[in-house]
Amino acid sequence: GGGGGGGACVDDRADTKDCPNCKLSGYTTDGTFSQYVVSFVHHVTPIPKGLDSAGAASILCAGVTTYKALKVSNTKAGDYVAIPGAGGGLGHLAVQYAVNMGLKVIAIDTGDAKRKLVEGLGASAWIDFKQTKDLVGDIKKASGGLGPHAAIVAAASGAAYTQAVQYLREGGTLVCVGMVDKSKYKQT
Protein backbone atom coordinates (compact mmCIF):
# COMPACT_ATOMS: atom_id res chain seq x y z
CA GLY A 1 0.00 0.00 0.00
CA GLY A 2 0.96 3.58 -0.57
CA GLY A 3 0.75 4.88 2.97
CA GLY A 4 -0.56 4.46 6.43
CA GLY A 5 2.65 3.24 7.98
CA GLY A 6 4.06 0.28 6.12
CA GLY A 7 1.37 -0.54 3.63
CA ALA A 8 -1.64 -0.34 5.94
CA CYS A 9 -3.64 1.76 3.52
CA VAL A 10 -6.70 -0.26 2.54
CA ASP A 11 -7.24 1.13 -0.96
CA ASP A 12 -3.56 1.66 -1.87
CA ARG A 13 -3.81 5.44 -2.18
CA ALA A 14 -0.65 7.06 -3.46
CA ASP A 15 -0.67 9.88 -0.93
CA THR A 16 -0.28 8.83 2.71
CA LYS A 17 -2.34 11.73 4.06
CA ASP A 18 -5.38 10.38 2.20
CA CYS A 19 -5.17 6.95 3.83
CA PRO A 20 -7.99 6.48 6.36
CA ASN A 21 -5.79 4.49 8.77
CA CYS A 22 -2.49 6.30 8.33
CA LYS A 23 -0.11 6.63 11.27
CA LEU A 24 1.52 10.03 11.50
CA SER A 25 4.46 10.31 13.87
CA GLY A 26 3.76 13.00 16.44
CA TYR A 27 0.12 13.30 15.46
CA THR A 28 -1.59 9.91 15.68
CA THR A 29 1.45 8.05 17.04
CA ASP A 30 3.82 9.09 19.84
CA GLY A 31 7.54 9.40 19.26
CA THR A 32 8.37 12.56 17.35
CA PHE A 33 10.47 14.09 20.12
CA SER A 34 12.39 10.88 20.89
CA GLN A 35 16.10 10.67 20.36
CA TYR A 36 15.55 7.61 18.16
CA VAL A 37 12.48 6.61 16.14
CA VAL A 38 11.81 3.41 14.21
CA SER A 39 10.33 4.06 10.78
CA PHE A 40 9.85 2.48 7.39
CA VAL A 41 12.69 3.26 4.98
CA HIS A 42 10.38 4.89 2.40
CA HIS A 43 9.18 7.38 5.05
CA VAL A 44 12.59 8.88 5.91
CA THR A 45 15.12 11.04 4.15
CA PRO A 46 18.81 10.99 5.05
CA ILE A 47 20.18 14.37 6.10
CA PRO A 48 23.28 15.17 4.04
CA LYS A 49 26.60 15.40 5.85
CA GLY A 50 27.49 19.05 6.41
CA LEU A 51 23.89 20.09 7.11
CA ASP A 52 23.38 20.47 10.84
CA SER A 53 20.18 19.32 12.53
CA ALA A 54 19.00 22.87 13.19
CA GLY A 55 19.32 23.74 9.51
CA ALA A 56 17.62 20.54 8.43
CA ALA A 57 14.72 20.96 10.87
CA SER A 58 13.26 23.99 9.11
CA ILE A 59 13.52 22.28 5.73
CA LEU A 60 11.84 19.11 6.96
CA CYS A 61 8.87 20.99 8.43
CA ALA A 62 8.24 24.45 6.98
CA GLY A 63 10.24 23.68 3.85
CA VAL A 64 8.30 20.54 2.96
CA THR A 65 5.03 22.31 3.75
CA THR A 66 5.69 25.23 1.42
CA TYR A 67 7.25 23.09 -1.30
CA LYS A 68 4.15 20.87 -1.36
CA ALA A 69 1.93 23.98 -1.44
CA LEU A 70 3.72 25.17 -4.56
CA LYS A 71 3.60 21.71 -6.16
CA VAL A 72 -0.21 21.62 -5.85
CA SER A 73 -0.69 25.24 -6.95
CA ASN A 74 -1.22 24.38 -10.63
CA THR A 75 1.52 26.82 -11.65
CA LYS A 76 4.34 26.55 -14.15
CA ALA A 77 7.48 28.57 -14.80
CA GLY A 78 6.58 32.14 -15.76
CA ASP A 79 3.31 32.18 -13.79
CA TYR A 80 2.60 34.67 -11.01
CA VAL A 81 2.23 33.51 -7.41
CA ALA A 82 1.21 35.75 -4.51
CA ILE A 83 2.58 34.87 -1.09
CA PRO A 84 0.91 36.65 1.84
CA GLY A 85 3.22 36.28 4.83
CA ALA A 86 6.24 36.19 2.49
CA GLY A 87 8.65 37.52 5.11
CA GLY A 88 7.76 34.97 7.79
CA GLY A 89 9.02 31.49 8.63
CA LEU A 90 6.91 29.68 6.04
CA GLY A 91 6.74 32.52 3.56
CA HIS A 92 10.44 33.15 3.08
CA LEU A 93 10.94 29.48 2.23
CA ALA A 94 8.01 29.60 -0.21
CA VAL A 95 9.60 32.62 -1.90
CA GLN A 96 12.88 30.74 -2.40
CA TYR A 97 11.23 27.63 -3.78
CA ALA A 98 8.92 29.64 -6.06
CA VAL A 99 11.80 31.69 -7.49
CA ASN A 100 13.76 28.52 -8.16
CA MET A 101 10.71 26.99 -9.87
CA GLY A 102 10.68 29.95 -12.26
CA LEU A 103 7.59 31.62 -10.78
CA LYS A 104 7.15 35.38 -10.53
CA VAL A 105 6.69 36.05 -6.82
CA ILE A 106 4.48 38.82 -5.49
CA ALA A 107 5.58 39.05 -1.86
CA ILE A 108 3.00 40.43 0.57
CA ASP A 109 3.96 41.36 4.12
CA THR A 110 4.84 44.47 6.11
CA GLY A 111 8.01 46.20 7.26
CA ASP A 112 11.29 47.23 5.70
CA ALA A 113 13.25 44.25 7.06
CA LYS A 114 10.83 41.79 5.45
CA ARG A 115 10.88 43.76 2.19
CA LYS A 116 14.68 43.57 2.08
CA LEU A 117 14.59 39.86 2.89
CA VAL A 118 12.15 38.84 0.14
CA GLU A 119 13.68 41.14 -2.45
CA GLY A 120 17.06 39.59 -1.64
CA LEU A 121 15.51 36.16 -2.18
CA GLY A 122 14.32 37.14 -5.66
CA ALA A 123 10.71 38.29 -5.28
CA SER A 124 9.51 40.11 -8.41
CA ALA A 125 7.22 42.51 -6.52
CA TRP A 126 6.69 43.69 -2.94
CA ILE A 127 3.42 44.88 -1.46
CA ASP A 128 3.28 46.16 2.10
CA PHE A 129 -0.24 45.37 3.29
CA LYS A 130 -0.12 48.15 5.89
CA GLN A 131 1.03 50.81 3.41
CA THR A 132 -1.10 50.07 0.35
CA LYS A 133 -4.45 51.76 -0.13
CA ASP A 134 -5.66 49.07 -2.59
CA LEU A 135 -4.09 45.69 -1.86
CA VAL A 136 -6.23 43.76 -4.35
CA GLY A 137 -5.64 46.33 -7.11
CA ASP A 138 -1.90 46.47 -6.44
CA ILE A 139 -1.57 42.69 -6.62
CA LYS A 140 -3.53 42.54 -9.87
CA LYS A 141 -1.36 45.33 -11.30
CA ALA A 142 1.83 43.49 -10.25
CA SER A 143 0.59 40.39 -12.10
CA GLY A 144 -0.21 42.01 -15.43
CA GLY A 145 -3.76 43.06 -14.55
CA LEU A 146 -5.43 39.64 -14.33
CA GLY A 147 -4.25 38.62 -10.87
CA PRO A 148 -1.81 35.88 -9.95
CA HIS A 149 -2.23 32.28 -11.08
CA ALA A 150 -2.00 31.12 -7.46
CA ALA A 151 -1.81 32.37 -3.89
CA ILE A 152 0.11 30.46 -1.24
CA VAL A 153 -1.30 31.97 1.95
CA ALA A 154 1.47 31.57 4.53
CA ALA A 155 0.03 34.27 6.81
CA ALA A 156 -2.09 33.30 9.81
CA SER A 157 -4.70 35.89 8.91
CA GLY A 158 -8.32 35.53 7.91
CA ALA A 159 -8.02 38.75 5.89
CA ALA A 160 -5.23 37.19 3.80
CA TYR A 161 -7.60 34.42 2.70
CA THR A 162 -10.49 36.78 1.99
CA GLN A 163 -8.24 39.07 -0.07
CA ALA A 164 -6.71 36.16 -1.99
CA VAL A 165 -10.12 35.16 -3.30
CA GLN A 166 -10.56 38.72 -4.53
CA TYR A 167 -7.22 39.11 -6.33
CA LEU A 168 -6.73 35.66 -7.88
CA ARG A 169 -7.28 35.50 -11.61
CA GLU A 170 -10.23 33.48 -12.87
CA GLY A 171 -9.35 29.82 -12.48
CA GLY A 172 -6.54 30.68 -10.04
CA THR A 173 -5.56 28.36 -7.20
CA LEU A 174 -5.71 29.23 -3.51
CA VAL A 175 -3.43 27.06 -1.35
CA CYS A 176 -4.05 27.24 2.40
CA VAL A 177 -0.93 27.01 4.55
CA GLY A 178 -1.22 29.59 7.36
CA MET A 179 -3.45 28.48 10.23
CA VAL A 180 -5.95 31.12 11.32
CA ASP A 181 -6.90 31.21 15.00
CA LYS A 182 -10.63 30.50 14.81
CA SER A 183 -11.39 32.96 17.61
CA LYS A 184 -9.80 35.80 15.61
CA TYR A 185 -11.36 35.04 12.23
CA LYS A 186 -14.37 37.07 11.22
CA GLN A 187 -16.17 36.36 7.96
CA THR A 188 -16.93 39.34 5.78
PDB file of C-alpha atoms in Angstrom:
ATOM      1  CA  GLY A   1       0.000   0.000   0.000  1.00  0.00           C
ATOM      2  CA  GLY A   2       0.964   3.579  -0.567  1.00  0.00           C
ATOM      3  CA  GLY A   3       0.750   4.880   2.971  1.00  0.00           C
ATOM      4  CA  GLY A   4      -0.561   4.457   6.435  1.00  0.00           C
ATOM      5  CA  GLY A   5       2.653   3.242   7.982  1.00  0.00           C
ATOM      6  CA  GLY A   6       4.065   0.281   6.116  1.00  0.00           C
ATOM      7  CA  GLY A   7       1.372  -0.543   3.630  1.00  0.00           C
ATOM      8  CA  ALA A   8      -1.639  -0.337   5.943  1.00  0.00           C
ATOM      9  CA  CYS A   9      -3.643   1.762   3.520  1.00  0.00           C
ATOM     10  CA  VAL A  10      -6.699  -0.256   2.537  1.00  0.00           C
ATOM     11  CA  ASP A  11      -7.244   1.129  -0.962  1.00  0.00           C
ATOM     12  CA  ASP A  12      -3.556   1.660  -1.868  1.00  0.00           C
ATOM     13  CA  ARG A  13      -3.814   5.443  -2.178  1.00  0.00           C
ATOM     14  CA  ALA A  14      -0.649   7.062  -3.459  1.00  0.00           C
ATOM     15  CA  ASP A  15      -0.672   9.880  -0.926  1.00  0.00           C
ATOM     16  CA  THR A  16      -0.283   8.828   2.714  1.00  0.00           C
ATOM     17  CA  LYS A  17      -2.343  11.726   4.064  1.00  0.00           C
ATOM     18  CA  ASP A  18      -5.380  10.376   2.200  1.00  0.00           C
ATOM     19  CA  CYS A  19      -5.168   6.951   3.835  1.00  0.00           C
ATOM     20  CA  PRO A  20      -7.989   6.481   6.363  1.00  0.00           C
ATOM     21  CA  ASN A  21      -5.788   4.493   8.769  1.00  0.00           C
ATOM     22  CA  CYS A  22      -2.490   6.297   8.327  1.00  0.00           C
ATOM     23  CA  LYS A  23      -0.114   6.632  11.273  1.00  0.00           C
ATOM     24  CA  LEU A  24       1.525  10.028  11.498  1.00  0.00           C
ATOM     25  CA  SER A  25       4.456  10.314  13.871  1.00  0.00           C
ATOM     26  CA  GLY A  26       3.762  13.004  16.441  1.00  0.00           C
ATOM     27  CA  TYR A  27       0.116  13.300  15.464  1.00  0.00           C
ATOM     28  CA  THR A  28      -1.592   9.908  15.677  1.00  0.00           C
ATOM     29  CA  THR A  29       1.452   8.053  17.043  1.00  0.00           C
ATOM     30  CA  ASP A  30       3.822   9.090  19.843  1.00  0.00           C
ATOM     31  CA  GLY A  31       7.541   9.404  19.261  1.00  0.00           C
ATOM     32  CA  THR A  32       8.372  12.562  17.350  1.00  0.00           C
ATOM     33  CA  PHE A  33      10.467  14.088  20.116  1.00  0.00           C
ATOM     34  CA  SER A  34      12.385  10.877  20.889  1.00  0.00           C
ATOM     35  CA  GLN A  35      16.099  10.673  20.364  1.00  0.00           C
ATOM     36  CA  TYR A  36      15.546   7.610  18.160  1.00  0.00           C
ATOM     37  CA  VAL A  37      12.481   6.613  16.142  1.00  0.00           C
ATOM     38  CA  VAL A  38      11.812   3.410  14.213  1.00  0.00           C
ATOM     39  CA  SER A  39      10.329   4.063  10.779  1.00  0.00           C
ATOM     40  CA  PHE A  40       9.849   2.484   7.386  1.00  0.00           C
ATOM     41  CA  VAL A  41      12.689   3.259   4.984  1.00  0.00           C
ATOM     42  CA  HIS A  42      10.376   4.891   2.395  1.00  0.00           C
ATOM     43  CA  HIS A  43       9.183   7.376   5.052  1.00  0.00           C
ATOM     44  CA  VAL A  44      12.588   8.876   5.915  1.00  0.00           C
ATOM     45  CA  THR A  45      15.121  11.045   4.149  1.00  0.00           C
ATOM     46  CA  PRO A  46      18.810  10.986   5.049  1.00  0.00           C
ATOM     47  CA  ILE A  47      20.180  14.373   6.096  1.00  0.00           C
ATOM     48  CA  PRO A  48      23.284  15.175   4.036  1.00  0.00           C
ATOM     49  CA  LYS A  49      26.599  15.404   5.850  1.00  0.00           C
ATOM     50  CA  GLY A  50      27.486  19.046   6.406  1.00  0.00           C
ATOM     51  CA  LEU A  51      23.893  20.090   7.106  1.00  0.00           C
ATOM     52  CA  ASP A  52      23.381  20.472  10.841  1.00  0.00           C
ATOM     53  CA  SER A  53      20.185  19.315  12.527  1.00  0.00           C
ATOM     54  CA  ALA A  54      18.996  22.870  13.192  1.00  0.00           C
ATOM     55  CA  GLY A  55      19.318  23.739   9.510  1.00  0.00           C
ATOM     56  CA  ALA A  56      17.624  20.539   8.431  1.00  0.00           C
ATOM     57  CA  ALA A  57      14.721  20.956  10.872  1.00  0.00           C
ATOM     58  CA  SER A  58      13.256  23.985   9.105  1.00  0.00           C
ATOM     59  CA  ILE A  59      13.521  22.283   5.728  1.00  0.00           C
ATOM     60  CA  LEU A  60      11.836  19.110   6.963  1.00  0.00           C
ATOM     61  CA  CYS A  61       8.871  20.991   8.428  1.00  0.00           C
ATOM     62  CA  ALA A  62       8.244  24.453   6.979  1.00  0.00           C
ATOM     63  CA  GLY A  63      10.239  23.675   3.846  1.00  0.00           C
ATOM     64  CA  VAL A  64       8.303  20.539   2.964  1.00  0.00           C
ATOM     65  CA  THR A  65       5.027  22.309   3.752  1.00  0.00           C
ATOM     66  CA  THR A  66       5.687  25.235   1.418  1.00  0.00           C
ATOM     67  CA  TYR A  67       7.246  23.085  -1.300  1.00  0.00           C
ATOM     68  CA  LYS A  68       4.148  20.874  -1.360  1.00  0.00           C
ATOM     69  CA  ALA A  69       1.932  23.978  -1.437  1.00  0.00           C
ATOM     70  CA  LEU A  70       3.723  25.173  -4.559  1.00  0.00           C
ATOM     71  CA  LYS A  71       3.600  21.712  -6.156  1.00  0.00           C
ATOM     72  CA  VAL A  72      -0.211  21.619  -5.847  1.00  0.00           C
ATOM     73  CA  SER A  73      -0.687  25.238  -6.952  1.00  0.00           C
ATOM     74  CA  ASN A  74      -1.219  24.381 -10.635  1.00  0.00           C
ATOM     75  CA  THR A  75       1.518  26.824 -11.652  1.00  0.00           C
ATOM     76  CA  LYS A  76       4.338  26.545 -14.146  1.00  0.00           C
ATOM     77  CA  ALA A  77       7.480  28.574 -14.804  1.00  0.00           C
ATOM     78  CA  GLY A  78       6.583  32.135 -15.760  1.00  0.00           C
ATOM     79  CA  ASP A  79       3.310  32.183 -13.785  1.00  0.00           C
ATOM     80  CA  TYR A  80       2.602  34.675 -11.014  1.00  0.00           C
ATOM     81  CA  VAL A  81       2.234  33.508  -7.413  1.00  0.00           C
ATOM     82  CA  ALA A  82       1.207  35.750  -4.511  1.00  0.00           C
ATOM     83  CA  ILE A  83       2.585  34.868  -1.087  1.00  0.00           C
ATOM     84  CA  PRO A  84       0.912  36.654   1.840  1.00  0.00           C
ATOM     85  CA  GLY A  85       3.222  36.276   4.834  1.00  0.00           C
ATOM     86  CA  ALA A  86       6.238  36.186   2.489  1.00  0.00           C
ATOM     87  CA  GLY A  87       8.650  37.525   5.110  1.00  0.00           C
ATOM     88  CA  GLY A  88       7.760  34.974   7.794  1.00  0.00           C
ATOM     89  CA  GLY A  89       9.022  31.492   8.628  1.00  0.00           C
ATOM     90  CA  LEU A  90       6.909  29.676   6.044  1.00  0.00           C
ATOM     91  CA  GLY A  91       6.735  32.516   3.560  1.00  0.00           C
ATOM     92  CA  HIS A  92      10.439  33.150   3.082  1.00  0.00           C
ATOM     93  CA  LEU A  93      10.936  29.479   2.226  1.00  0.00           C
ATOM     94  CA  ALA A  94       8.006  29.596  -0.213  1.00  0.00           C
ATOM     95  CA  VAL A  95       9.600  32.625  -1.902  1.00  0.00           C
ATOM     96  CA  GLN A  96      12.877  30.742  -2.396  1.00  0.00           C
ATOM     97  CA  TYR A  97      11.227  27.626  -3.775  1.00  0.00           C
ATOM     98  CA  ALA A  98       8.923  29.635  -6.057  1.00  0.00           C
ATOM     99  CA  VAL A  99      11.796  31.694  -7.490  1.00  0.00           C
ATOM    100  CA  ASN A 100      13.765  28.518  -8.164  1.00  0.00           C
ATOM    101  CA  MET A 101      10.705  26.993  -9.867  1.00  0.00           C
ATOM    102  CA  GLY A 102      10.682  29.953 -12.264  1.00  0.00           C
ATOM    103  CA  LEU A 103       7.587  31.621 -10.779  1.00  0.00           C
ATOM    104  CA  LYS A 104       7.152  35.383 -10.532  1.00  0.00           C
ATOM    105  CA  VAL A 105       6.690  36.047  -6.825  1.00  0.00           C
ATOM    106  CA  ILE A 106       4.479  38.816  -5.493  1.00  0.00           C
ATOM    107  CA  ALA A 107       5.582  39.046  -1.860  1.00  0.00           C
ATOM    108  CA  ILE A 108       3.001  40.427   0.572  1.00  0.00           C
ATOM    109  CA  ASP A 109       3.963  41.360   4.122  1.00  0.00           C
ATOM    110  CA  THR A 110       4.845  44.471   6.109  1.00  0.00           C
ATOM    111  CA  GLY A 111       8.005  46.198   7.261  1.00  0.00           C
ATOM    112  CA  ASP A 112      11.289  47.229   5.700  1.00  0.00           C
ATOM    113  CA  ALA A 113      13.248  44.254   7.064  1.00  0.00           C
ATOM    114  CA  LYS A 114      10.828  41.785   5.446  1.00  0.00           C
ATOM    115  CA  ARG A 115      10.878  43.761   2.193  1.00  0.00           C
ATOM    116  CA  LYS A 116      14.676  43.566   2.079  1.00  0.00           C
ATOM    117  CA  LEU A 117      14.591  39.859   2.887  1.00  0.00           C
ATOM    118  CA  VAL A 118      12.151  38.842   0.139  1.00  0.00           C
ATOM    119  CA  GLU A 119      13.678  41.139  -2.445  1.00  0.00           C
ATOM    120  CA  GLY A 120      17.064  39.593  -1.636  1.00  0.00           C
ATOM    121  CA  LEU A 121      15.512  36.157  -2.181  1.00  0.00           C
ATOM    122  CA  GLY A 122      14.319  37.144  -5.659  1.00  0.00           C
ATOM    123  CA  ALA A 123      10.706  38.295  -5.278  1.00  0.00           C
ATOM    124  CA  SER A 124       9.506  40.114  -8.411  1.00  0.00           C
ATOM    125  CA  ALA A 125       7.223  42.508  -6.522  1.00  0.00           C
ATOM    126  CA  TRP A 126       6.693  43.691  -2.936  1.00  0.00           C
ATOM    127  CA  ILE A 127       3.416  44.876  -1.463  1.00  0.00           C
ATOM    128  CA  ASP A 128       3.281  46.164   2.105  1.00  0.00           C
ATOM    129  CA  PHE A 129      -0.236  45.367   3.290  1.00  0.00           C
ATOM    130  CA  LYS A 130      -0.121  48.153   5.890  1.00  0.00           C
ATOM    131  CA  GLN A 131       1.026  50.806   3.408  1.00  0.00           C
ATOM    132  CA  THR A 132      -1.105  50.074   0.350  1.00  0.00           C
ATOM    133  CA  LYS A 133      -4.451  51.758  -0.133  1.00  0.00           C
ATOM    134  CA  ASP A 134      -5.663  49.068  -2.589  1.00  0.00           C
ATOM    135  CA  LEU A 135      -4.091  45.688  -1.864  1.00  0.00           C
ATOM    136  CA  VAL A 136      -6.226  43.763  -4.353  1.00  0.00           C
ATOM    137  CA  GLY A 137      -5.641  46.330  -7.112  1.00  0.00           C
ATOM    138  CA  ASP A 138      -1.897  46.471  -6.438  1.00  0.00           C
ATOM    139  CA  ILE A 139      -1.575  42.687  -6.616  1.00  0.00           C
ATOM    140  CA  LYS A 140      -3.527  42.543  -9.868  1.00  0.00           C
ATOM    141  CA  LYS A 141      -1.362  45.328 -11.299  1.00  0.00           C
ATOM    142  CA  ALA A 142       1.829  43.489 -10.254  1.00  0.00           C
ATOM    143  CA  SER A 143       0.589  40.394 -12.095  1.00  0.00           C
ATOM    144  CA  GLY A 144      -0.209  42.008 -15.432  1.00  0.00           C
ATOM    145  CA  GLY A 145      -3.757  43.059 -14.546  1.00  0.00           C
ATOM    146  CA  LEU A 146      -5.431  39.644 -14.334  1.00  0.00           C
ATOM    147  CA  GLY A 147      -4.251  38.621 -10.873  1.00  0.00           C
ATOM    148  CA  PRO A 148      -1.808  35.878  -9.945  1.00  0.00           C
ATOM    149  CA  HIS A 149      -2.229  32.278 -11.077  1.00  0.00           C
ATOM    150  CA  ALA A 150      -1.995  31.120  -7.456  1.00  0.00           C
ATOM    151  CA  ALA A 151      -1.812  32.366  -3.888  1.00  0.00           C
ATOM    152  CA  ILE A 152       0.108  30.457  -1.241  1.00  0.00           C
ATOM    153  CA  VAL A 153      -1.299  31.973   1.950  1.00  0.00           C
ATOM    154  CA  ALA A 154       1.466  31.571   4.533  1.00  0.00           C
ATOM    155  CA  ALA A 155       0.029  34.266   6.807  1.00  0.00           C
ATOM    156  CA  ALA A 156      -2.094  33.298   9.809  1.00  0.00           C
ATOM    157  CA  SER A 157      -4.700  35.885   8.912  1.00  0.00           C
ATOM    158  CA  GLY A 158      -8.321  35.534   7.912  1.00  0.00           C
ATOM    159  CA  ALA A 159      -8.022  38.747   5.891  1.00  0.00           C
ATOM    160  CA  ALA A 160      -5.228  37.194   3.797  1.00  0.00           C
ATOM    161  CA  TYR A 161      -7.600  34.420   2.704  1.00  0.00           C
ATOM    162  CA  THR A 162     -10.492  36.782   1.987  1.00  0.00           C
ATOM    163  CA  GLN A 163      -8.240  39.068  -0.070  1.00  0.00           C
ATOM    164  CA  ALA A 164      -6.709  36.159  -1.992  1.00  0.00           C
ATOM    165  CA  VAL A 165     -10.122  35.156  -3.300  1.00  0.00           C
ATOM    166  CA  GLN A 166     -10.560  38.723  -4.534  1.00  0.00           C
ATOM    167  CA  TYR A 167      -7.221  39.114  -6.327  1.00  0.00           C
ATOM    168  CA  LEU A 168      -6.734  35.661  -7.876  1.00  0.00           C
ATOM    169  CA  ARG A 169      -7.285  35.495 -11.610  1.00  0.00           C
ATOM    170  CA  GLU A 170     -10.229  33.481 -12.875  1.00  0.00           C
ATOM    171  CA  GLY A 171      -9.345  29.815 -12.477  1.00  0.00           C
ATOM    172  CA  GLY A 172      -6.536  30.676 -10.040  1.00  0.00           C
ATOM    173  CA  THR A 173      -5.558  28.365  -7.204  1.00  0.00           C
ATOM    174  CA  LEU A 174      -5.713  29.227  -3.505  1.00  0.00           C
ATOM    175  CA  VAL A 175      -3.435  27.057  -1.351  1.00  0.00           C
ATOM    176  CA  CYS A 176      -4.051  27.238   2.398  1.00  0.00           C
ATOM    177  CA  VAL A 177      -0.926  27.011   4.553  1.00  0.00           C
ATOM    178  CA  GLY A 178      -1.221  29.585   7.362  1.00  0.00           C
ATOM    179  CA  MET A 179      -3.447  28.485  10.230  1.00  0.00           C
ATOM    180  CA  VAL A 180      -5.952  31.124  11.325  1.00  0.00           C
ATOM    181  CA  ASP A 181      -6.900  31.212  15.002  1.00  0.00           C
ATOM    182  CA  LYS A 182     -10.630  30.496  14.806  1.00  0.00           C
ATOM    183  CA  SER A 183     -11.386  32.960  17.614  1.00  0.00           C
ATOM    184  CA  LYS A 184      -9.798  35.802  15.612  1.00  0.00           C
ATOM    185  CA  TYR A 185     -11.358  35.038  12.233  1.00  0.00           C
ATOM    186  CA  LYS A 186     -14.375  37.070  11.220  1.00  0.00           C
ATOM    187  CA  GLN A 187     -16.171  36.358   7.965  1.00  0.00           C
ATOM    188  CA  THR A 188     -16.933  39.342   5.785  1.00  0.00           C
TER     189      THR A 188
END
